[in-house]
mmCIF file of C-alpha atoms in Angstrom:
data_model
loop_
_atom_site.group_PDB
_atom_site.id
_atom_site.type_symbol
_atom_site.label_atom_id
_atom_site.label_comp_id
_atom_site.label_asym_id
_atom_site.label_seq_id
_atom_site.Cartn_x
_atom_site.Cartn_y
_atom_site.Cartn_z
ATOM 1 C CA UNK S 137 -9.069 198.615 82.616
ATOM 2 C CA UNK S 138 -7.814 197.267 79.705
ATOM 3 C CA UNK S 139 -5.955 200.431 78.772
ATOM 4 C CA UNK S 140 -4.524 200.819 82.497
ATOM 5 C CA UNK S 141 -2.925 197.230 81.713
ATOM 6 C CA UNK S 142 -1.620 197.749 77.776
ATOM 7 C CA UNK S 143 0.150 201.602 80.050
ATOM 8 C CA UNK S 144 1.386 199.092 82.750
ATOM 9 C CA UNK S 145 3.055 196.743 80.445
ATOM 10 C CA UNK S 146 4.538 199.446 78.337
ATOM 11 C CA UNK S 147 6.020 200.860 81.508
ATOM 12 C CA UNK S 148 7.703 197.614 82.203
ATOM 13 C CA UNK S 149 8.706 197.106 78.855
ATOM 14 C CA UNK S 150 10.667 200.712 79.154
ATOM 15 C CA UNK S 151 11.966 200.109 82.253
ATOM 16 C CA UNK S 152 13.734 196.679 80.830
ATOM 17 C CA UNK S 153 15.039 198.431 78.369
ATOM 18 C CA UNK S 154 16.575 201.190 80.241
ATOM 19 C CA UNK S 155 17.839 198.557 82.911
ATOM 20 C CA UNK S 156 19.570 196.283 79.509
ATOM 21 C CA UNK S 157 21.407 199.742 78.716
ATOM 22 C CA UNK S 158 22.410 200.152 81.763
ATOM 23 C CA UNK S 159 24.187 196.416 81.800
ATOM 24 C CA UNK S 160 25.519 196.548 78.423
ATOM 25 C CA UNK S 161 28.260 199.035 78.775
ATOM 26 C CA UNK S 162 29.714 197.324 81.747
ATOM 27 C CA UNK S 163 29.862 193.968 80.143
ATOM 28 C CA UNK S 164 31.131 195.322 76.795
ATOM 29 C CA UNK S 165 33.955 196.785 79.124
ATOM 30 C CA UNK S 166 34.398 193.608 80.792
ATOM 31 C CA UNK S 167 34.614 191.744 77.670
ATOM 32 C CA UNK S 168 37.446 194.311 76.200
ATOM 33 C CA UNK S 169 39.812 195.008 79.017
ATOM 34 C CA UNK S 170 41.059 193.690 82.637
ATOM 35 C CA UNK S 171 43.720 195.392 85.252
ATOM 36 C CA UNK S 172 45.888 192.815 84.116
ATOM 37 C CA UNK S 173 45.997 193.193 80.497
ATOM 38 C CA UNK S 174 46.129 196.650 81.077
ATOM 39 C CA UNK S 175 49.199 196.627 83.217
ATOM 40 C CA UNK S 176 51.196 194.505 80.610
ATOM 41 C CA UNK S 177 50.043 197.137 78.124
ATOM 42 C CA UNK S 178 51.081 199.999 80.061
ATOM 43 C CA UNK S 179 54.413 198.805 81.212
ATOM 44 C CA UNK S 180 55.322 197.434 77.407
ATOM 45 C CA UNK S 181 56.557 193.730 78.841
ATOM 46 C CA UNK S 182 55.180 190.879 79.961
ATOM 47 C CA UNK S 183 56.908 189.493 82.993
ATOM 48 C CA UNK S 184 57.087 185.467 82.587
ATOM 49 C CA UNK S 185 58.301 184.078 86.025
ATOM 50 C CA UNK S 186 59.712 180.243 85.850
ATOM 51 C CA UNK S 187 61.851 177.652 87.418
ATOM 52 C CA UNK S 188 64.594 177.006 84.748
ATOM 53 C CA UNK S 189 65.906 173.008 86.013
ATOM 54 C CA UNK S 190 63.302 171.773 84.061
ATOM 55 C CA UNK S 191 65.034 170.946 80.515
ATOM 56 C CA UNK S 192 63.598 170.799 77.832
ATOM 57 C CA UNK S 193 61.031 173.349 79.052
ATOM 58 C CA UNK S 194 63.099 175.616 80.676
ATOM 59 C CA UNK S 195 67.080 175.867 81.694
ATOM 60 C CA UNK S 196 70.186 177.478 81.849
ATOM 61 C CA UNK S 197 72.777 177.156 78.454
ATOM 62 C CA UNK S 198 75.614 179.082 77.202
ATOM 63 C CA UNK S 199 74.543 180.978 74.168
ATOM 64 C CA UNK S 200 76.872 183.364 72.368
ATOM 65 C CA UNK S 201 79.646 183.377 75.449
ATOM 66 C CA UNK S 202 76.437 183.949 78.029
ATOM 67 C CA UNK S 203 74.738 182.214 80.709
ATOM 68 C CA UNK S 204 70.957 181.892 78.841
ATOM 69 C CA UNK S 205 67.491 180.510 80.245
ATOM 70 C CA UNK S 206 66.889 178.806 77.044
ATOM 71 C CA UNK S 207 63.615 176.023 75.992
ATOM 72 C CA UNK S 208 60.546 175.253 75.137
ATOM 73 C CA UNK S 209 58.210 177.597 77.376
ATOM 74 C CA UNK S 210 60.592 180.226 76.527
ATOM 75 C CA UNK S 211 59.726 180.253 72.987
ATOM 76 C CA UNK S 212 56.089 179.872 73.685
ATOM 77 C CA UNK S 213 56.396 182.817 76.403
ATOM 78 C CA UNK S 214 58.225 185.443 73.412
ATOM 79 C CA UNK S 215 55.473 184.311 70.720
ATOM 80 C CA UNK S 216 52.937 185.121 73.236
ATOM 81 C CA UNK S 217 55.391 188.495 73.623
ATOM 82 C CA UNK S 218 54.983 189.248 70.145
ATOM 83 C CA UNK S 219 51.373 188.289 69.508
ATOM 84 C CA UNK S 220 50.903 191.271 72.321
ATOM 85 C CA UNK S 221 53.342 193.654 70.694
ATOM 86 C CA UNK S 222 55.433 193.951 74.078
ATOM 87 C CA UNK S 223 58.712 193.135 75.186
ATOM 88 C CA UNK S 224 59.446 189.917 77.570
ATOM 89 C CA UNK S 225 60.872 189.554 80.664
ATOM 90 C CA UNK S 226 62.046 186.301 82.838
ATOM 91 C CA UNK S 227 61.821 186.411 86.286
ATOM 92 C CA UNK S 228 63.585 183.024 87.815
ATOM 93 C CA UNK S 229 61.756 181.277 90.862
ATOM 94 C CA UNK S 230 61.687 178.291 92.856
ATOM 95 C CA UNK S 231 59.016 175.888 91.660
ATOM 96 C CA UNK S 232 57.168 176.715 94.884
ATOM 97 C CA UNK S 233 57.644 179.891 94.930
ATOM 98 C CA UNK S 234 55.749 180.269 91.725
ATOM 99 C CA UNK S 235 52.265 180.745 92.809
ATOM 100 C CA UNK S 236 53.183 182.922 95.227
ATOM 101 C CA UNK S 237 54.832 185.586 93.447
ATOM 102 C CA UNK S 238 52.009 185.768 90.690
ATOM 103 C CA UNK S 239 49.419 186.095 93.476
ATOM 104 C CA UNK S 240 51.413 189.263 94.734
ATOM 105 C CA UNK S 241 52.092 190.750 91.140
ATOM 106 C CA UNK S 242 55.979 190.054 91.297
ATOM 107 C CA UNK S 243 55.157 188.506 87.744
ATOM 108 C CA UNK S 244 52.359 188.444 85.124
ATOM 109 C CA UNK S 245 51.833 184.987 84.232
ATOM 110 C CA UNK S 246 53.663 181.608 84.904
ATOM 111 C CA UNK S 247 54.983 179.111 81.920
ATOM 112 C CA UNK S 248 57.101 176.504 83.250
ATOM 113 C CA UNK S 249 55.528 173.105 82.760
ATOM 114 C CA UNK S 250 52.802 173.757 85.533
ATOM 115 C CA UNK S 251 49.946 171.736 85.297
ATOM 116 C CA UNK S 252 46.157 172.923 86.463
ATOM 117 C CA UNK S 253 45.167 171.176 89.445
ATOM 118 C CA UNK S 254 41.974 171.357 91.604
ATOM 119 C CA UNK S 255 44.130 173.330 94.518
ATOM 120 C CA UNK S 256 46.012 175.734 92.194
ATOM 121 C CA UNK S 257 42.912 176.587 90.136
ATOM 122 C CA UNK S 258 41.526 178.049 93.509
ATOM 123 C CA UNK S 259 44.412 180.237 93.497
ATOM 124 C CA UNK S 260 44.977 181.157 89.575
ATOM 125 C CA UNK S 261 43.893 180.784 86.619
ATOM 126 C CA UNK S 262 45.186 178.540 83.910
ATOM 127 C CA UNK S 263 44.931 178.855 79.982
ATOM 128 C CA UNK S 264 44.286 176.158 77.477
ATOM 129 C CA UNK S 265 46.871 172.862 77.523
ATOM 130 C CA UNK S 266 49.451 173.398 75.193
ATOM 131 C CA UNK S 267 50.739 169.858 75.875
ATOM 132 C CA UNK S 268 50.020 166.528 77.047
ATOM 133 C CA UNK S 269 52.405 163.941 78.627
ATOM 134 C CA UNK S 270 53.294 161.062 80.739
ATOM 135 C CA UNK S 271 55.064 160.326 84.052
ATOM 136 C CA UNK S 272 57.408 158.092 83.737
ATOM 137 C CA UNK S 273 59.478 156.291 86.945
ATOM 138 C CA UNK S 274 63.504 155.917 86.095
ATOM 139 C CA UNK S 275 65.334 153.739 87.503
ATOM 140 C CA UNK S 276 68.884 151.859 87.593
ATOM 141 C CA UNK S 277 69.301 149.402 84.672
ATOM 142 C CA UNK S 278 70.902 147.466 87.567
ATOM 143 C CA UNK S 279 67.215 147.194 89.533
ATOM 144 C CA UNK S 280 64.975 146.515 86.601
ATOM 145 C CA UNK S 281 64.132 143.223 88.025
ATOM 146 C CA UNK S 282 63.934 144.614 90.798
ATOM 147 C CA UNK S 283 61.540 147.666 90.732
ATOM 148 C CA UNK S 284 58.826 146.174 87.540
ATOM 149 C CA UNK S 285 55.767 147.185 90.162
ATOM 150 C CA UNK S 286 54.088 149.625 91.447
ATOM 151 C CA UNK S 287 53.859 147.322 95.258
ATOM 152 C CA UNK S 288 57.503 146.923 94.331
ATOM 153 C CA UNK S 289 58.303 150.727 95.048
ATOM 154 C CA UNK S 290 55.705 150.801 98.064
ATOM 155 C CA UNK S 291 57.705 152.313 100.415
ATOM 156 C CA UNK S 292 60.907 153.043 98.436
ATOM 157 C CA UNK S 293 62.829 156.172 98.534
ATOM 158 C CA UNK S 294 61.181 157.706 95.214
ATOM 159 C CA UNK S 295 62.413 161.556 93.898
ATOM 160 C CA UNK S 296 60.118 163.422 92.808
ATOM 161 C CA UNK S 297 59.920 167.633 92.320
ATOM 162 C CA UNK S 298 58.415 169.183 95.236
ATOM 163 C CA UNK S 299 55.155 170.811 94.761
ATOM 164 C CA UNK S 300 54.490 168.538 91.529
ATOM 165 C CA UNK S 301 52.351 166.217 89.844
ATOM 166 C CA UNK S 302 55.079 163.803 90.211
ATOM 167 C CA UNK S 303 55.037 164.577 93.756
ATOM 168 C CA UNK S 304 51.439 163.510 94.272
ATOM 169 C CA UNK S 305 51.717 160.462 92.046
ATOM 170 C CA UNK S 306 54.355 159.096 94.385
ATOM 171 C CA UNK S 307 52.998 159.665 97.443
ATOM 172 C CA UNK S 308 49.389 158.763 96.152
ATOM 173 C CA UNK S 309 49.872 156.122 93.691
ATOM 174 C CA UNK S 310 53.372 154.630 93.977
ATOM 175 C CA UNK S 311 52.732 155.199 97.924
ATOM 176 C CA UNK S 312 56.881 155.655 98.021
ATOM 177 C CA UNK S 313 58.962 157.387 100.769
ATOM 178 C CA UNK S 314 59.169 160.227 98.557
ATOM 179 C CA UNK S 315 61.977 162.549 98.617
ATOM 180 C CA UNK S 316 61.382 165.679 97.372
ATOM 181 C CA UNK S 317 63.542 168.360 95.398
ATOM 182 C CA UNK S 318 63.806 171.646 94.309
ATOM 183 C CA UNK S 319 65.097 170.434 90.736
ATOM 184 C CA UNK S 320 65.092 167.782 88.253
ATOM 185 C CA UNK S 321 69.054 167.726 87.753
ATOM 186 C CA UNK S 322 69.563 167.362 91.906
ATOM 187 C CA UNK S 323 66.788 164.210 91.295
ATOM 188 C CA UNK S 324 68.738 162.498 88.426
ATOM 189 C CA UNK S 325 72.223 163.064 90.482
ATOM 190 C CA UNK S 326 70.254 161.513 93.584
ATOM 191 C CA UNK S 327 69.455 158.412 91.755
ATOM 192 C CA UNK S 328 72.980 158.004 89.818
ATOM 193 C CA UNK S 329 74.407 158.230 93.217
ATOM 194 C CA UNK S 330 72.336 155.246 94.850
ATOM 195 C CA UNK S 331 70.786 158.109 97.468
ATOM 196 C CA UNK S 332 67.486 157.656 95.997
ATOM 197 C CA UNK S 333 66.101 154.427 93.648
ATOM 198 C CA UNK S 334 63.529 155.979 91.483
ATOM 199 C CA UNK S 335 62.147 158.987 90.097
ATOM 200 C CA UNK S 336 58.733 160.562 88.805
ATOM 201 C CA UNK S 337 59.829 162.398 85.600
ATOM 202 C CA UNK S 338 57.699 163.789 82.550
ATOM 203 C CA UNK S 339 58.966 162.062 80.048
ATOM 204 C CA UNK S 340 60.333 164.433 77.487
ATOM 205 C CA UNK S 341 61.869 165.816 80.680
ATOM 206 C CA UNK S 342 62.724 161.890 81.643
ATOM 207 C CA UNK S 343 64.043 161.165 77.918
ATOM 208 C CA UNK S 344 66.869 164.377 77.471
ATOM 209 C CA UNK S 345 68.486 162.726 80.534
ATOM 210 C CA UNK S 346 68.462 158.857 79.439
ATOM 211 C CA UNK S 347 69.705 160.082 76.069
ATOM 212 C CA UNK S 348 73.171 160.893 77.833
ATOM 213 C CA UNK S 349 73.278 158.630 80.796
ATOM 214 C CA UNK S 350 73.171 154.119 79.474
ATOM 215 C CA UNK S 351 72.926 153.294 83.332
ATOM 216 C CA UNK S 352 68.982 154.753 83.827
ATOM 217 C CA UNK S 353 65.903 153.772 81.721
ATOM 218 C CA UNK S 354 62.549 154.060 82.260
ATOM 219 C CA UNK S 355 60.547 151.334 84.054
ATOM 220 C CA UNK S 356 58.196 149.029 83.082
ATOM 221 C CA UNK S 357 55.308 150.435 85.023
ATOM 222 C CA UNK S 358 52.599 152.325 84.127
ATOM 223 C CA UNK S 359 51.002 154.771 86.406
ATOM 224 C CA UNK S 360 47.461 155.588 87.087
ATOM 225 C CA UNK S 361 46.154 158.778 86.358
ATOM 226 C CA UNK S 362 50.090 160.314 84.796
ATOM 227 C CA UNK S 363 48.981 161.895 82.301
ATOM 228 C CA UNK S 364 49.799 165.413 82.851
ATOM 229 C CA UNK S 365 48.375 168.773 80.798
ATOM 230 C CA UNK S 366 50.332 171.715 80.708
ATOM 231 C CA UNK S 367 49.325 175.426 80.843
ATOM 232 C CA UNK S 368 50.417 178.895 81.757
ATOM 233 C CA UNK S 369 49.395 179.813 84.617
ATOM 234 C CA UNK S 370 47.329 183.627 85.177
ATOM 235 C CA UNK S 371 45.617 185.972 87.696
ATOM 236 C CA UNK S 372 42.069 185.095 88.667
ATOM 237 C CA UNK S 373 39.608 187.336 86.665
ATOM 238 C CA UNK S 374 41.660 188.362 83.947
ATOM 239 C CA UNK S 375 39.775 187.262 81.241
ATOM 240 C CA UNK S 376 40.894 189.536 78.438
ATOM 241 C CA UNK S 377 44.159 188.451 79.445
ATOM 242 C CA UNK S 378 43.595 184.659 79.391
ATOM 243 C CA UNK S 379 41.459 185.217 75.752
ATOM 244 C CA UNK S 380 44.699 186.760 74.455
ATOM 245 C CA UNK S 381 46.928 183.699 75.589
ATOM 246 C CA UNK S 382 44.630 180.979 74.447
ATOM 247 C CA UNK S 383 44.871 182.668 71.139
ATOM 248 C CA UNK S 384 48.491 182.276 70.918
ATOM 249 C CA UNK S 385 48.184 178.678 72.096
ATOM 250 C CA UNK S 386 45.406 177.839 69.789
ATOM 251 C CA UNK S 387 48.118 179.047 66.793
ATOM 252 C CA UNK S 388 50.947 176.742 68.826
ATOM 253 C CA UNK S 389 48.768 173.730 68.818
ATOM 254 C CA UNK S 390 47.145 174.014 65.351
ATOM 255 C CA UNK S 391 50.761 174.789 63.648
ATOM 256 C CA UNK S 392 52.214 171.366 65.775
ATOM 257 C CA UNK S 393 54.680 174.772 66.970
ATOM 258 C CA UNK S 394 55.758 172.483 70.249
ATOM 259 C CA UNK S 395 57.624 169.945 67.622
ATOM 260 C CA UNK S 396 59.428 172.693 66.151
ATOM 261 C CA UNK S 397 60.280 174.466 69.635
ATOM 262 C CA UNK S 398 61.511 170.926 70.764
ATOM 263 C CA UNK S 399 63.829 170.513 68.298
ATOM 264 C CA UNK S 400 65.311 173.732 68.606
ATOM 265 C CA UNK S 401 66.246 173.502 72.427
ATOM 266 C CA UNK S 402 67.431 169.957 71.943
ATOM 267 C CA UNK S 403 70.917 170.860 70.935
ATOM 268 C CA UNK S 404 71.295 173.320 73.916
ATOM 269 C CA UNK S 405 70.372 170.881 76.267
ATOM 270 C CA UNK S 406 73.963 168.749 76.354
ATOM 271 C CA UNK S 407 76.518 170.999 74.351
ATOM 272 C CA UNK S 408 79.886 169.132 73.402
ATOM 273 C CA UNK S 409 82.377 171.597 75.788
ATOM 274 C CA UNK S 410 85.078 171.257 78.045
ATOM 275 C CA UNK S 411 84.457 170.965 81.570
ATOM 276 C CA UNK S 412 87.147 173.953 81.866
ATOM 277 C CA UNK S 413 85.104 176.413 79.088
ATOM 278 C CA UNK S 414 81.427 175.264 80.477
ATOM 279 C CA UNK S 415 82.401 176.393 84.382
ATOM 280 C CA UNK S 416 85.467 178.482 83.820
ATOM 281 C CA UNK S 417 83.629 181.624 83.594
ATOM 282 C CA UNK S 418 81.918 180.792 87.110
ATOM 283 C CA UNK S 419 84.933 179.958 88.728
ATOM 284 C CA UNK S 420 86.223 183.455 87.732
ATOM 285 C CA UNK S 421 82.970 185.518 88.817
ATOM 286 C CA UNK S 422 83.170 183.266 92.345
ATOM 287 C CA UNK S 423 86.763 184.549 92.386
ATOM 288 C CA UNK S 424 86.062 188.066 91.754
ATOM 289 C CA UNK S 425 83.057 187.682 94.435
ATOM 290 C CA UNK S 426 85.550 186.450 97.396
ATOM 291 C CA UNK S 427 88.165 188.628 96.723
ATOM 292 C CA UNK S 428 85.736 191.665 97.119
ATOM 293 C CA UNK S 429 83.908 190.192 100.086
ATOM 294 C CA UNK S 430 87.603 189.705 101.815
ATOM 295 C CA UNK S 431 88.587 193.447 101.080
ATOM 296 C CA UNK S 432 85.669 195.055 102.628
ATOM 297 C CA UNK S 433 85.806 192.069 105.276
ATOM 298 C CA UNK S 434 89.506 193.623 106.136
ATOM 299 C CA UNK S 435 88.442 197.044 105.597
ATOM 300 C CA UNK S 436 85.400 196.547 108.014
ATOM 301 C CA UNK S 437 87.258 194.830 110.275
ATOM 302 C CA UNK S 438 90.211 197.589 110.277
ATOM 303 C CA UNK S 439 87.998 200.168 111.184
ATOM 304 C CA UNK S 440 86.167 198.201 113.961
ATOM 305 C CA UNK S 441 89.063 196.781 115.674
ATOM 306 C CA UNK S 442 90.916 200.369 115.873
ATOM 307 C CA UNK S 443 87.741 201.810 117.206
ATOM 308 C CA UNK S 444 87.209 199.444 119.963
ATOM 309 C CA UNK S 445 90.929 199.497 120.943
ATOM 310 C CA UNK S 446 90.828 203.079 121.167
ATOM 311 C CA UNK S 447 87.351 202.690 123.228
ATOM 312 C CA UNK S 448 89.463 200.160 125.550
ATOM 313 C CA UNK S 449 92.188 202.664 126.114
ATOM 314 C CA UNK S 450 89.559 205.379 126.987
ATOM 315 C CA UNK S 451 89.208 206.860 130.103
ATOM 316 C CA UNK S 452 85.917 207.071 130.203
ATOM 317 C CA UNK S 453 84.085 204.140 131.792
ATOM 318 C CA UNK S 454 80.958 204.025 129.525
ATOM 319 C CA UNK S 455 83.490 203.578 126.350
ATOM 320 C CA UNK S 456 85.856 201.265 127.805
ATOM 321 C CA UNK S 457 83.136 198.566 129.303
ATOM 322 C CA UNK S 458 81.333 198.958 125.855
ATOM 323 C CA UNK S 459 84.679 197.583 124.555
ATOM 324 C CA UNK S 460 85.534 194.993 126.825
ATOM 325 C CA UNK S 461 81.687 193.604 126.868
ATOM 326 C CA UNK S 462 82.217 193.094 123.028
ATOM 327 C CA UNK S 463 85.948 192.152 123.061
ATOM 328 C CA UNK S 464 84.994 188.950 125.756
ATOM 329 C CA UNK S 465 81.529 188.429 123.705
ATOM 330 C CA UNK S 466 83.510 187.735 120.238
ATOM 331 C CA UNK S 467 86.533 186.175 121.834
ATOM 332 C CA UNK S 468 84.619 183.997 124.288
ATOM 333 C CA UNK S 469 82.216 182.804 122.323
ATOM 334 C CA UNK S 470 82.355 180.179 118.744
ATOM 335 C CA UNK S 471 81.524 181.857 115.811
ATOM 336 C CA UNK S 472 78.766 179.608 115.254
ATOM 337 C CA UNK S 473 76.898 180.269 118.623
ATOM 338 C CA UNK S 474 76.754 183.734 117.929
ATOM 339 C CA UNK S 475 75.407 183.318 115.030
ATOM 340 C CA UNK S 476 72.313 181.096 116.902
ATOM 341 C CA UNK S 477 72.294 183.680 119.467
ATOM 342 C CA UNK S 478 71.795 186.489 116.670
ATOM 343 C CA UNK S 479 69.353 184.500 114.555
ATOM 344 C CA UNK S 480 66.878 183.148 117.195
ATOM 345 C CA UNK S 481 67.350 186.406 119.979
ATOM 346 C CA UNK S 482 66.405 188.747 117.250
ATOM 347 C CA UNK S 483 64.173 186.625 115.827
ATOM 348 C CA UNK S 484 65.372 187.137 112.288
ATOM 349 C CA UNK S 485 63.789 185.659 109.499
#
């Protein structure tokens, strides 16, 4: 008996063992590689998709003669570039339409100021903070006795970015008539124009602006819950690919790299030019855009209107009511109704 027992428990003993080899490969693998890594590998570049109205993180500046996304998360996203020995690519997005285009692998990872939330992290993954910061509410110098509570902007029109942590805080905390925006730049224009009397902001998004505008400055409120942490934004179940990123962020935080990236991007934020040599070379593409757009309009419209005159002249009946049943739809009709008629007949989206 004793013998049939000491056999039994070797058996199991083997059988543990064969079962652990079994395991280990797999998780080894696991451990090593993901799809996602392995994609960026294969292609050579790691596509970074953003929403550049978000100086100092991320925006548009005129380097060298040419229009630029230039800031913050773009030097983070080309160290993490290099630390992977591949090339980087910028894909530019809506804020909202972020989340959606990683989730459908138009891009690799996100880095524009996002911060991880309960519903986003049931969508993505994020990566270790690489910074930390406030919301601050802006207002009008003019209204700072005015707006110095948080029950004083209950029920004000408050900007905010759509899709935000601002976004929440003033609906949530400041319990505002929020108006919501695509961009930062359309929120500050909003207030400076009296449309709108405060605005969420980080603030080293907040301070760039107040540095160049003396009629906004930040309120004396504090917010509950505004601090904000900031991190790039991955596929779920990539964790070779998120252990590679947090590496790159560790090195950001524990060389105080965000300081440094800061005060690079500063200068491109408000460069000293002319109105005439900032926009002058979009005023000439826009040119060269509706001067093309008017040829083949004529040239289109040429061709068309010769072939249904010819169709009206026909003798055959099929031709000619084909012509007049368009002739009498275009000229009987506004412009803009057709257009309706098009968009909701058809259906188009």
């Amino acid at each position: 008996m004793k013998e049939f027992i000491v056999q039994k428990t070797k058996y199991l003993i083997s059988m543990l063992v064969i079962i652990g080899y079994l395991f280990i490969p797999s998780t080894v693998f696991a451990e090593t590689t993901d799809p996602y890594l392995q994609k960026i590998k294969d292609k050579g570049d790691i596509t970074v998709g953003l929403s550049a109205f978000y100086a100092p993180y991320e925006f548009h500046a005129t380097v060298d003669g040419k229009d630029t996304i230039v800031g913050t998360d773009i030097l983070i996203a080309e160290k993490i570039a290099k630390d992977m020995g591949v090339k980087l690519k910028i894909e530019e997005y809506s804020f909202d339409a972020l989340l959606g285009a990683l989730k459908t692998g138009k891009i690799d990872v996100i880095i524009s100021g996002m911060t991880p939330t309960p519903e986003r992290l049931k969508e993505v993954d994020f990566s270790n903070s690489y910074m930390t910061v406030q919301q601050k509410i802006v207002i009008r110098k003019s209204d700072q006795n005015k707006y110095n509570s948080l029950e004083s902007l209950k029920g004000v029109k408050v900007g905010a970015q759509v899709q935000t942590k601002q976004e929440e805080l003033a609906n949530k905390e400041i319990q505002a008539d929020t108006v919501s925006l695509q961009n930062v730049p359309d929120i500050i224009l909003q207030l400076q124009q009296n449309k709108i009397d405060a605005a969420v902001i980080e603030q080293p998004v907040a301070e760039a602006y107040l540095t160049q505008d003396d009629s906004l400055m930040f309120a004396d409120i504090e917010i509950n819950d505004s601090d904000k942490e900031t991190a790039i934004a991955l596929p779920k179940n990539s964790p070779v690919l998120l252990k590679q990123i947090n590496q790159s962020i560790q090195e950001i935080n524990d060389e105080d790299l965000m300081k440094k990236y800061k005060d690079e991007v500063t200068p491109l934020m408000f460069p000293e030019t002319s109105f005439l040599k900032k926009y002058a070379p979009y005023y000439i593409k826009g040119t060269g855009y509706t001067i093309f757009l008017a040829l083949i309009g004529v040239l289109c419209g040429s061709v068309l209107g010769t072939l249904l005159a010819l169709m009206k002249l026909s003798k055959n009946k099929l031709f000619k009511g084909i012509a007049v049943v368009y002739i009498e739809y275009v000229r009987g009709t506004p412009l803009l109704v057709q257009i309706f008629l098009v968009f909701f007949g058809l259906n188009v989206i």
